[in-house]
mmCIF file of C-alpha atoms in Angstrom:
data_model
loop_
_atom_site.group_PDB
_atom_site.id
_atom_site.type_symbol
_atom_site.label_atom_id
_atom_site.label_comp_id
_atom_site.label_asym_id
_atom_site.label_seq_id
_atom_site.Cartn_x
_atom_site.Cartn_y
_atom_site.Cartn_z
ATOM 1 C CA MET A 1 -38.530 -31.635 -9.314
ATOM 2 C CA SER A 2 -34.806 -33.162 -9.386
ATOM 3 C CA LEU A 3 -31.969 -32.723 -6.937
ATOM 4 C CA LEU A 4 -30.213 -30.969 -9.661
ATOM 5 C CA PHE A 5 -32.711 -28.566 -10.758
ATOM 6 C CA ARG A 6 -32.730 -27.677 -7.342
ATOM 7 C CA PHE A 7 -29.487 -26.934 -6.767
ATOM 8 C CA ARG A 8 -29.145 -24.638 -9.584
ATOM 9 C CA LEU A 9 -32.199 -22.994 -8.794
ATOM 10 C CA LEU A 10 -30.868 -22.408 -5.449
ATOM 11 C CA LEU A 11 -27.227 -21.030 -6.779
ATOM 12 C CA PHE A 12 -29.572 -18.742 -8.890
ATOM 13 C CA CYS A 13 -31.529 -17.028 -6.357
ATOM 14 C CA LEU A 14 -28.646 -16.696 -3.808
ATOM 15 C CA LEU A 15 -26.193 -15.162 -6.580
ATOM 16 C CA PRO A 16 -27.653 -11.433 -6.457
ATOM 17 C CA ALA A 17 -27.604 -11.983 -2.362
ATOM 18 C CA LEU A 18 -23.894 -12.689 -3.238
ATOM 19 C CA ALA A 19 -23.211 -9.529 -5.182
ATOM 20 C CA VAL A 20 -25.015 -7.416 -3.207
ATOM 21 C CA ALA A 21 -23.228 -8.825 0.384
ATOM 22 C CA SER A 22 -19.831 -8.180 -1.328
ATOM 23 C CA PRO A 23 -19.562 -4.740 -3.495
ATOM 24 C CA ARG A 24 -16.363 -3.180 -4.034
ATOM 25 C CA VAL A 25 -15.443 -0.934 -2.076
ATOM 26 C CA PRO A 26 -13.905 2.711 -3.423
ATOM 27 C CA LEU A 27 -11.027 3.825 -2.929
ATOM 28 C CA ILE A 28 -11.133 6.862 -0.845
ATOM 29 C CA ASN A 29 -8.359 9.669 -0.613
ATOM 30 C CA GLY A 30 -6.502 10.230 2.604
ATOM 31 C CA THR A 31 -4.310 8.237 5.422
ATOM 32 C CA PRO A 32 -5.636 4.835 5.965
ATOM 33 C CA THR A 33 -4.518 2.883 8.424
ATOM 34 C CA LEU A 34 -2.457 0.011 7.439
ATOM 35 C CA VAL A 35 -1.276 -2.990 10.025
ATOM 36 C CA THR A 36 0.518 -6.217 7.944
ATOM 37 C CA SER A 37 -0.426 -9.939 9.115
ATOM 38 C CA ASP A 38 2.213 -9.850 11.834
ATOM 39 C CA GLY A 39 1.877 -6.377 13.441
ATOM 40 C CA VAL A 40 3.432 -3.611 11.499
ATOM 41 C CA GLN A 41 1.824 -0.380 11.359
ATOM 42 C CA LEU A 42 1.935 1.015 7.801
ATOM 43 C CA PHE A 43 2.054 4.719 6.683
ATOM 44 C CA ALA A 44 0.036 5.629 3.270
ATOM 45 C CA SER A 45 -1.724 8.009 2.042
ATOM 46 C CA ILE A 46 -3.462 8.150 -0.851
ATOM 47 C CA SER A 47 -4.072 10.796 -3.382
ATOM 48 C CA GLY A 48 -5.167 11.723 -7.198
ATOM 49 C CA GLN A 49 -7.557 10.141 -9.534
ATOM 50 C CA GLY A 50 -7.266 7.442 -12.458
ATOM 51 C CA VAL A 51 -5.979 4.237 -12.471
ATOM 52 C CA PRO A 52 -4.469 2.899 -8.755
ATOM 53 C CA CYS A 53 -1.370 3.244 -8.615
ATOM 54 C CA VAL A 54 0.759 2.127 -5.688
ATOM 55 C CA PHE A 55 4.762 3.717 -5.274
ATOM 56 C CA VAL A 56 7.521 1.477 -4.440
ATOM 57 C CA HIS A 57 10.047 4.077 -2.912
ATOM 58 C CA GLY A 58 13.927 3.441 -2.723
ATOM 59 C CA GLY A 59 16.828 3.742 -0.243
ATOM 60 C CA PRO A 60 16.666 1.354 0.895
ATOM 61 C CA GLY A 61 15.164 2.865 3.784
ATOM 62 C CA ALA A 62 13.502 6.059 2.134
ATOM 63 C CA TRP A 63 10.411 7.518 2.451
ATOM 64 C CA SER A 64 7.465 8.147 0.084
ATOM 65 C CA GLY A 65 6.994 12.261 1.207
ATOM 66 C CA MET A 66 9.798 12.889 -1.225
ATOM 67 C CA PRO A 67 8.483 11.610 -4.009
ATOM 68 C CA GLN A 68 4.992 12.507 -3.641
ATOM 69 C CA ALA A 69 5.817 15.867 -2.618
ATOM 70 C CA LEU A 70 8.063 16.368 -6.452
ATOM 71 C CA ALA A 71 6.532 13.643 -8.540
ATOM 72 C CA GLY A 72 2.751 13.911 -7.603
ATOM 73 C CA PRO A 73 1.586 17.129 -9.709
ATOM 74 C CA ALA A 74 2.673 15.150 -12.408
ATOM 75 C CA LEU A 75 0.987 11.959 -11.544
ATOM 76 C CA GLU A 76 -2.130 12.530 -9.994
ATOM 77 C CA ASP A 77 -4.409 13.624 -12.778
ATOM 78 C CA LYS A 78 -3.732 10.178 -14.296
ATOM 79 C CA PHE A 79 -3.191 7.935 -11.026
ATOM 80 C CA GLN A 80 -4.923 7.276 -7.932
ATOM 81 C CA MET A 81 -1.207 7.180 -5.719
ATOM 82 C CA ILE A 82 -1.184 5.127 -2.786
ATOM 83 C CA TRP A 83 2.193 6.319 -1.357
ATOM 84 C CA TYR A 84 2.936 4.118 1.406
ATOM 85 C CA ASP A 85 6.342 3.876 3.361
ATOM 86 C CA GLN A 86 8.098 0.351 3.438
ATOM 87 C CA ARG A 87 8.292 -1.514 6.736
ATOM 88 C CA GLY A 88 11.141 0.447 9.165
ATOM 89 C CA SER A 89 11.064 3.438 6.802
ATOM 90 C CA GLY A 90 9.883 6.941 7.049
ATOM 91 C CA ARG A 91 6.458 7.145 9.307
ATOM 92 C CA SER A 92 5.902 3.117 9.227
ATOM 93 C CA GLN A 93 6.811 1.529 11.982
ATOM 94 C CA ASN A 94 10.361 -0.522 12.654
ATOM 95 C CA ASP A 95 9.449 -4.561 12.672
ATOM 96 C CA PRO A 96 10.403 -5.746 16.025
ATOM 97 C CA ARG A 97 11.200 -9.146 14.812
ATOM 98 C CA HIS A 98 13.488 -7.466 12.379
ATOM 99 C CA ASN A 99 12.358 -9.485 9.010
ATOM 100 C CA TYR A 100 13.196 -7.184 6.304
ATOM 101 C CA SER A 101 13.541 -9.980 3.829
ATOM 102 C CA LEU A 102 12.384 -9.713 0.204
ATOM 103 C CA GLU A 103 9.665 -12.111 0.567
ATOM 104 C CA ARG A 104 7.704 -10.085 4.157
ATOM 105 C CA MET A 105 8.336 -6.774 1.309
ATOM 106 C CA VAL A 106 6.483 -8.467 -1.294
ATOM 107 C CA GLN A 107 3.599 -9.449 0.720
ATOM 108 C CA ASP A 108 3.530 -6.624 2.558
ATOM 109 C CA LEU A 109 2.467 -4.994 -1.170
ATOM 110 C CA GLU A 110 -0.149 -7.583 -1.872
ATOM 111 C CA GLU A 111 -1.550 -7.199 1.698
ATOM 112 C CA ILE A 112 -1.913 -3.669 1.067
ATOM 113 C CA ARG A 113 -3.796 -4.320 -2.269
ATOM 114 C CA LEU A 114 -6.175 -6.876 -0.289
ATOM 115 C CA GLN A 115 -6.996 -3.954 2.681
ATOM 116 C CA LEU A 116 -7.670 -1.392 -0.066
ATOM 117 C CA GLY A 117 -10.037 -3.845 -1.935
ATOM 118 C CA VAL A 118 -7.772 -3.041 -5.427
ATOM 119 C CA GLU A 119 -8.046 -5.794 -7.701
ATOM 120 C CA GLN A 120 -5.250 -4.761 -10.521
ATOM 121 C CA TRP A 121 -2.839 -1.635 -9.745
ATOM 122 C CA VAL A 122 -0.011 0.081 -11.467
ATOM 123 C CA VAL A 123 3.382 -0.554 -9.587
ATOM 124 C CA MET A 124 5.416 2.161 -9.985
ATOM 125 C CA ALA A 125 9.062 2.306 -8.236
ATOM 126 C CA HIS A 126 12.293 4.551 -7.920
ATOM 127 C CA SER A 127 15.519 3.517 -7.254
ATOM 128 C CA PHE A 128 16.290 0.275 -5.280
ATOM 129 C CA GLY A 129 12.229 -0.208 -4.604
ATOM 130 C CA GLY A 130 12.682 -1.717 -8.311
ATOM 131 C CA THR A 131 13.940 -4.797 -6.882
ATOM 132 C CA ILE A 132 10.736 -5.392 -4.834
ATOM 133 C CA ALA A 133 8.170 -3.952 -7.410
ATOM 134 C CA THR A 134 9.662 -6.816 -9.940
ATOM 135 C CA ALA A 135 9.985 -9.197 -7.267
ATOM 136 C CA TYR A 136 5.848 -8.833 -6.609
ATOM 137 C CA ALA A 137 4.817 -8.285 -10.049
ATOM 138 C CA ALA A 138 6.386 -11.494 -10.938
ATOM 139 C CA LYS A 139 4.944 -13.162 -8.182
ATOM 140 C CA TYR A 140 1.433 -11.366 -8.597
ATOM 141 C CA PRO A 141 0.623 -10.955 -12.413
ATOM 142 C CA GLN A 142 -2.744 -11.016 -12.548
ATOM 143 C CA HIS A 143 -2.955 -7.441 -10.518
ATOM 144 C CA VAL A 144 -0.222 -5.945 -11.855
ATOM 145 C CA ARG A 145 -1.850 -3.810 -14.612
ATOM 146 C CA GLY A 146 1.560 -2.138 -15.512
ATOM 147 C CA LEU A 147 4.911 -1.660 -14.266
ATOM 148 C CA VAL A 148 6.733 1.424 -14.258
ATOM 149 C CA LEU A 149 10.247 1.644 -12.805
ATOM 150 C CA VAL A 150 12.087 5.290 -12.739
ATOM 151 C CA GLU A 151 15.933 5.209 -12.612
ATOM 152 C CA CYS A 152 15.778 1.666 -11.108
ATOM 153 C CA THR A 153 18.382 -1.058 -10.148
ATOM 154 C CA LEU A 154 17.310 -4.911 -10.744
ATOM 155 C CA TYR A 155 21.013 -5.737 -10.109
ATOM 156 C CA LEU A 156 22.848 -4.452 -7.044
ATOM 157 C CA THR A 157 26.213 -5.553 -8.215
ATOM 158 C CA ASP A 158 26.128 -3.907 -11.694
ATOM 159 C CA SER A 159 25.176 -0.642 -10.259
ATOM 160 C CA MET A 160 27.665 -0.775 -8.100
ATOM 161 C CA ARG A 161 30.271 -1.421 -10.545
ATOM 162 C CA SER A 162 28.845 1.234 -12.658
ATOM 163 C CA MET A 163 29.104 3.677 -9.546
ATOM 164 C CA ILE A 164 32.930 2.932 -8.781
ATOM 165 C CA GLN A 165 34.035 3.453 -12.265
ATOM 166 C CA ASP A 166 31.701 6.590 -13.033
ATOM 167 C CA GLY A 167 32.599 8.081 -9.442
ATOM 168 C CA LEU A 168 35.986 7.734 -9.335
ATOM 169 C CA PRO A 169 36.844 11.022 -12.517
ATOM 170 C CA PHE A 170 34.181 13.126 -9.429
ATOM 171 C CA THR A 171 36.865 12.405 -6.903
ATOM 172 C CA THR A 172 40.928 13.376 -6.693
ATOM 173 C CA VAL A 173 41.960 9.633 -6.863
ATOM 174 C CA THR A 174 45.013 9.471 -9.035
ATOM 175 C CA ASP A 175 45.606 5.735 -8.712
ATOM 176 C CA ARG A 176 42.542 4.276 -9.795
ATOM 177 C CA ALA A 177 43.369 0.513 -9.898
ATOM 178 C CA PRO A 178 42.556 -0.814 -6.652
ATOM 179 C CA TYR A 179 39.075 0.084 -7.240
ATOM 180 C CA LEU A 180 39.164 -1.098 -10.584
ATOM 181 C CA ASP A 181 40.941 -4.556 -10.551
ATOM 182 C CA GLU A 182 38.184 -7.264 -11.629
ATOM 183 C CA THR A 183 40.402 -9.669 -10.509
ATOM 184 C CA LYS A 184 39.389 -8.894 -6.575
ATOM 185 C CA PRO A 185 36.150 -9.101 -5.132
ATOM 186 C CA LEU A 186 33.390 -6.398 -5.225
ATOM 187 C CA SER A 187 33.256 -6.965 -1.963
ATOM 188 C CA GLU A 188 36.296 -5.894 -1.293
ATOM 189 C CA ARG A 189 36.358 -2.756 -3.855
ATOM 190 C CA TRP A 190 33.318 -0.912 -3.119
ATOM 191 C CA PRO A 191 34.072 -0.335 0.695
ATOM 192 C CA LEU A 192 37.405 1.326 -0.557
ATOM 193 C CA ALA A 193 35.293 3.221 -3.297
ATOM 194 C CA LEU A 194 32.499 4.072 -0.647
ATOM 195 C CA GLU A 195 34.793 5.739 1.659
ATOM 196 C CA ILE A 196 36.420 7.834 -0.685
ATOM 197 C CA PHE A 197 33.138 9.092 -2.040
ATOM 198 C CA ASN A 198 31.619 9.972 1.560
ATOM 199 C CA ALA A 199 34.826 11.475 2.153
ATOM 200 C CA GLN A 200 34.758 13.453 -1.166
ATOM 201 C CA ASN A 201 30.855 13.745 -1.008
ATOM 202 C CA THR A 202 31.159 12.321 -4.603
ATOM 203 C CA TRP A 203 27.647 11.144 -3.978
ATOM 204 C CA ARG A 204 25.973 14.267 -4.943
ATOM 205 C CA LYS A 205 27.974 14.029 -8.648
ATOM 206 C CA LEU A 206 26.287 10.655 -9.243
ATOM 207 C CA GLN A 207 22.575 11.650 -8.488
ATOM 208 C CA TYR A 208 22.132 15.338 -9.381
ATOM 209 C CA GLN A 209 23.139 17.494 -12.708
ATOM 210 C CA THR A 210 22.452 20.895 -10.803
ATOM 211 C CA ASP A 211 22.684 22.121 -7.125
ATOM 212 C CA ALA A 212 18.848 23.170 -7.356
ATOM 213 C CA GLY A 213 18.009 19.729 -8.093
ATOM 214 C CA PHE A 214 19.720 18.551 -4.695
ATOM 215 C CA GLN A 215 18.214 21.532 -3.036
ATOM 216 C CA LYS A 216 15.087 20.666 -4.340
ATOM 217 C CA VAL A 217 15.451 17.323 -2.622
ATOM 218 C CA GLU A 218 16.775 18.266 0.614
ATOM 219 C CA ALA A 219 14.108 20.579 1.317
ATOM 220 C CA ALA A 220 10.970 17.732 0.517
ATOM 221 C CA ASP A 221 13.201 15.340 2.840
ATOM 222 C CA GLN A 222 12.939 17.392 6.129
ATOM 223 C CA GLY A 223 9.983 15.874 7.073
ATOM 224 C CA ASN A 224 11.772 12.011 7.284
ATOM 225 C CA PRO A 225 11.887 10.857 10.307
ATOM 226 C CA ARG A 226 14.926 9.119 9.766
ATOM 227 C CA THR A 227 14.462 6.574 12.796
ATOM 228 C CA GLY A 228 13.502 3.342 10.179
ATOM 229 C CA GLU A 229 15.906 0.240 10.665
ATOM 230 C CA PHE A 230 15.314 -1.492 7.241
ATOM 231 C CA GLY A 231 18.553 0.697 5.220
ATOM 232 C CA SER A 232 20.919 -0.908 7.692
ATOM 233 C CA TYR A 233 19.638 -4.260 7.452
ATOM 234 C CA ALA A 234 18.822 -4.255 3.408
ATOM 235 C CA PHE A 235 22.589 -4.504 1.942
ATOM 236 C CA SER A 236 23.576 -7.374 4.698
ATOM 237 C CA LEU A 237 20.565 -9.700 3.150
ATOM 238 C CA PRO A 238 21.907 -11.376 0.192
ATOM 239 C CA GLU A 239 18.251 -11.664 -1.474
ATOM 240 C CA TYR A 240 18.204 -7.964 -2.363
ATOM 241 C CA HIS A 241 22.013 -8.926 -4.492
ATOM 242 C CA GLN A 242 20.172 -11.385 -6.893
ATOM 243 C CA ASP A 243 20.005 -10.442 -10.456
ATOM 244 C CA PHE A 244 16.507 -9.563 -10.411
ATOM 245 C CA THR A 245 16.558 -8.991 -14.379
ATOM 246 C CA LEU A 246 16.834 -12.381 -15.100
ATOM 247 C CA LEU A 247 12.782 -11.944 -13.792
ATOM 248 C CA THR A 248 12.057 -9.713 -16.072
ATOM 249 C CA PRO A 249 11.368 -11.993 -19.067
ATOM 250 C CA ARG A 250 8.378 -13.259 -16.748
ATOM 251 C CA VAL A 251 6.836 -9.892 -16.374
ATOM 252 C CA ALA A 252 3.782 -9.712 -19.073
ATOM 253 C CA ALA A 253 2.672 -6.364 -18.218
ATOM 254 C CA PRO A 254 3.180 -3.039 -20.089
ATOM 255 C CA VAL A 255 6.666 -1.797 -18.698
ATOM 256 C CA LEU A 256 7.584 1.773 -18.765
ATOM 257 C CA VAL A 257 11.402 2.355 -17.856
ATOM 258 C CA ILE A 258 12.411 5.653 -17.070
ATOM 259 C CA THR A 259 16.179 5.733 -17.446
ATOM 260 C CA GLY A 260 18.933 8.944 -16.681
ATOM 261 C CA ALA A 261 21.472 9.331 -19.564
ATOM 262 C CA LYS A 262 23.545 10.881 -16.679
ATOM 263 C CA ASP A 263 22.486 8.713 -13.638
ATOM 264 C CA TYR A 264 26.041 7.377 -12.168
ATOM 265 C CA CYS A 265 24.275 6.149 -9.192
ATOM 266 C CA ILE A 266 22.113 3.195 -11.173
ATOM 267 C CA GLY A 267 24.585 3.237 -14.356
ATOM 268 C CA PRO A 268 23.495 5.125 -17.543
ATOM 269 C CA ASN A 269 23.246 1.480 -19.472
ATOM 270 C CA HIS A 270 21.969 -0.278 -16.666
ATOM 271 C CA TYR A 271 18.383 -0.104 -18.328
ATOM 272 C CA LYS A 272 20.024 -2.535 -20.892
ATOM 273 C CA LEU A 273 19.831 -5.383 -18.574
ATOM 274 C CA PHE A 274 15.738 -5.781 -18.434
ATOM 275 C CA ARG A 275 13.845 -7.874 -20.707
ATOM 276 C CA PHE A 276 10.616 -7.321 -20.234
ATOM 277 C CA PRO A 277 8.206 -8.468 -23.632
ATOM 278 C CA LYS A 278 6.175 -5.357 -23.036
ATOM 279 C CA GLN A 279 9.062 -2.763 -22.474
ATOM 280 C CA GLN A 280 9.180 0.533 -23.303
ATOM 281 C CA VAL A 281 11.921 3.023 -22.682
ATOM 282 C CA ALA A 282 12.387 7.005 -22.082
ATOM 283 C CA GLN A 283 15.564 8.019 -21.578
ATOM 284 C CA MET A 284 16.147 11.922 -20.515
ATOM 285 C CA GLN A 285 19.341 13.430 -20.025
ATOM 286 C CA THR A 286 19.198 13.875 -16.295
ATOM 287 C CA GLY A 287 20.805 11.681 -13.025
ATOM 288 C CA HIS A 288 19.114 10.151 -10.335
ATOM 289 C CA VAL A 289 15.829 12.129 -10.382
ATOM 290 C CA PRO A 290 14.311 12.728 -13.314
ATOM 291 C CA PHE A 291 11.190 14.333 -11.816
ATOM 292 C CA VAL A 292 12.602 16.869 -10.894
ATOM 293 C CA GLU A 293 15.471 17.677 -13.447
ATOM 294 C CA GLU A 294 13.104 17.136 -16.697
ATOM 295 C CA PRO A 295 9.214 17.361 -14.666
ATOM 296 C CA VAL A 296 7.519 18.303 -18.370
ATOM 297 C CA ALA A 297 9.691 15.287 -20.250
ATOM 298 C CA PHE A 298 8.937 13.116 -17.094
ATOM 299 C CA GLN A 299 5.212 13.831 -16.899
ATOM 300 C CA GLN A 300 4.949 13.422 -20.766
ATOM 301 C CA ALA A 301 6.301 9.769 -20.698
ATOM 302 C CA ILE A 302 4.326 8.806 -18.041
ATOM 303 C CA ALA A 303 1.046 10.323 -19.812
ATOM 304 C CA ASN A 304 1.857 9.229 -23.171
ATOM 305 C CA TRP A 305 2.511 5.262 -21.325
ATOM 306 C CA VAL A 306 -0.950 5.601 -19.775
ATOM 307 C CA LYS A 307 -2.881 6.118 -22.683
ATOM 308 C CA LYS A 308 -1.298 3.004 -23.721
ATOM 309 C CA LEU A 309 -2.813 1.172 -21.196
ATOM 310 C CA LYS A 310 -5.719 -1.302 -21.665
#
């Protein structure tokens, strides 16, 4: 008996044993304990049935509780949803080393996938979460079955410019020149706009079409402990100000872009910068939270897209 034949026979005998020793662990609904490789405990809640789907919340520094409460009913009959709070956000721990880099956030997502035993999943994001989700999809394309971007910014500079331009009409400012002067850097004009938006409560008008929508989100946000620190670090980190639309041609997975024609927070035309090869756009007559303002249209857009997934 040759040495090569013996090796093949041994390998043949071992294969069944190896397959039994490494079974696929089913994704179980509940609240698993997730700890990252650098020791930060992340909160997660798994619910629903269907294709595994991880939700990357916005903010920066918000939490997954609000979208789970308000979008969950539209999603959990099609997806097994993995709702997690990013480090330094919501119910997850702050990082004692204050590492909130984009690289670390993307690595957290990958470690969640590995710990839950998911081979491929849909990555869904809202608002600022689109930067993390798109960076993840570009780095780990083999694990992304599809990408859903719900009112997401992929280039903060463009969204901030849009907010200034679209937000000023909601204020009592008469001389808009200092805010709109493109010869001045955005870093000078943005703080001016931020001050007036905060003073005149313009944010609600930029994001919501009705007071009822705003009140629903406020009520769903009551459980947020608001002890996270990611939000206070994110805008000071240059990497989050990169133009992530440049990554979009590299994402080969099917992409659903849900955009609001009256979302003056991200910009109603921001989605036109995206260049995903397999991109489908669902435009709604909403502000920043379509699953609150047009829940039926939101649910239908998701359902139609899911049918096309292989």
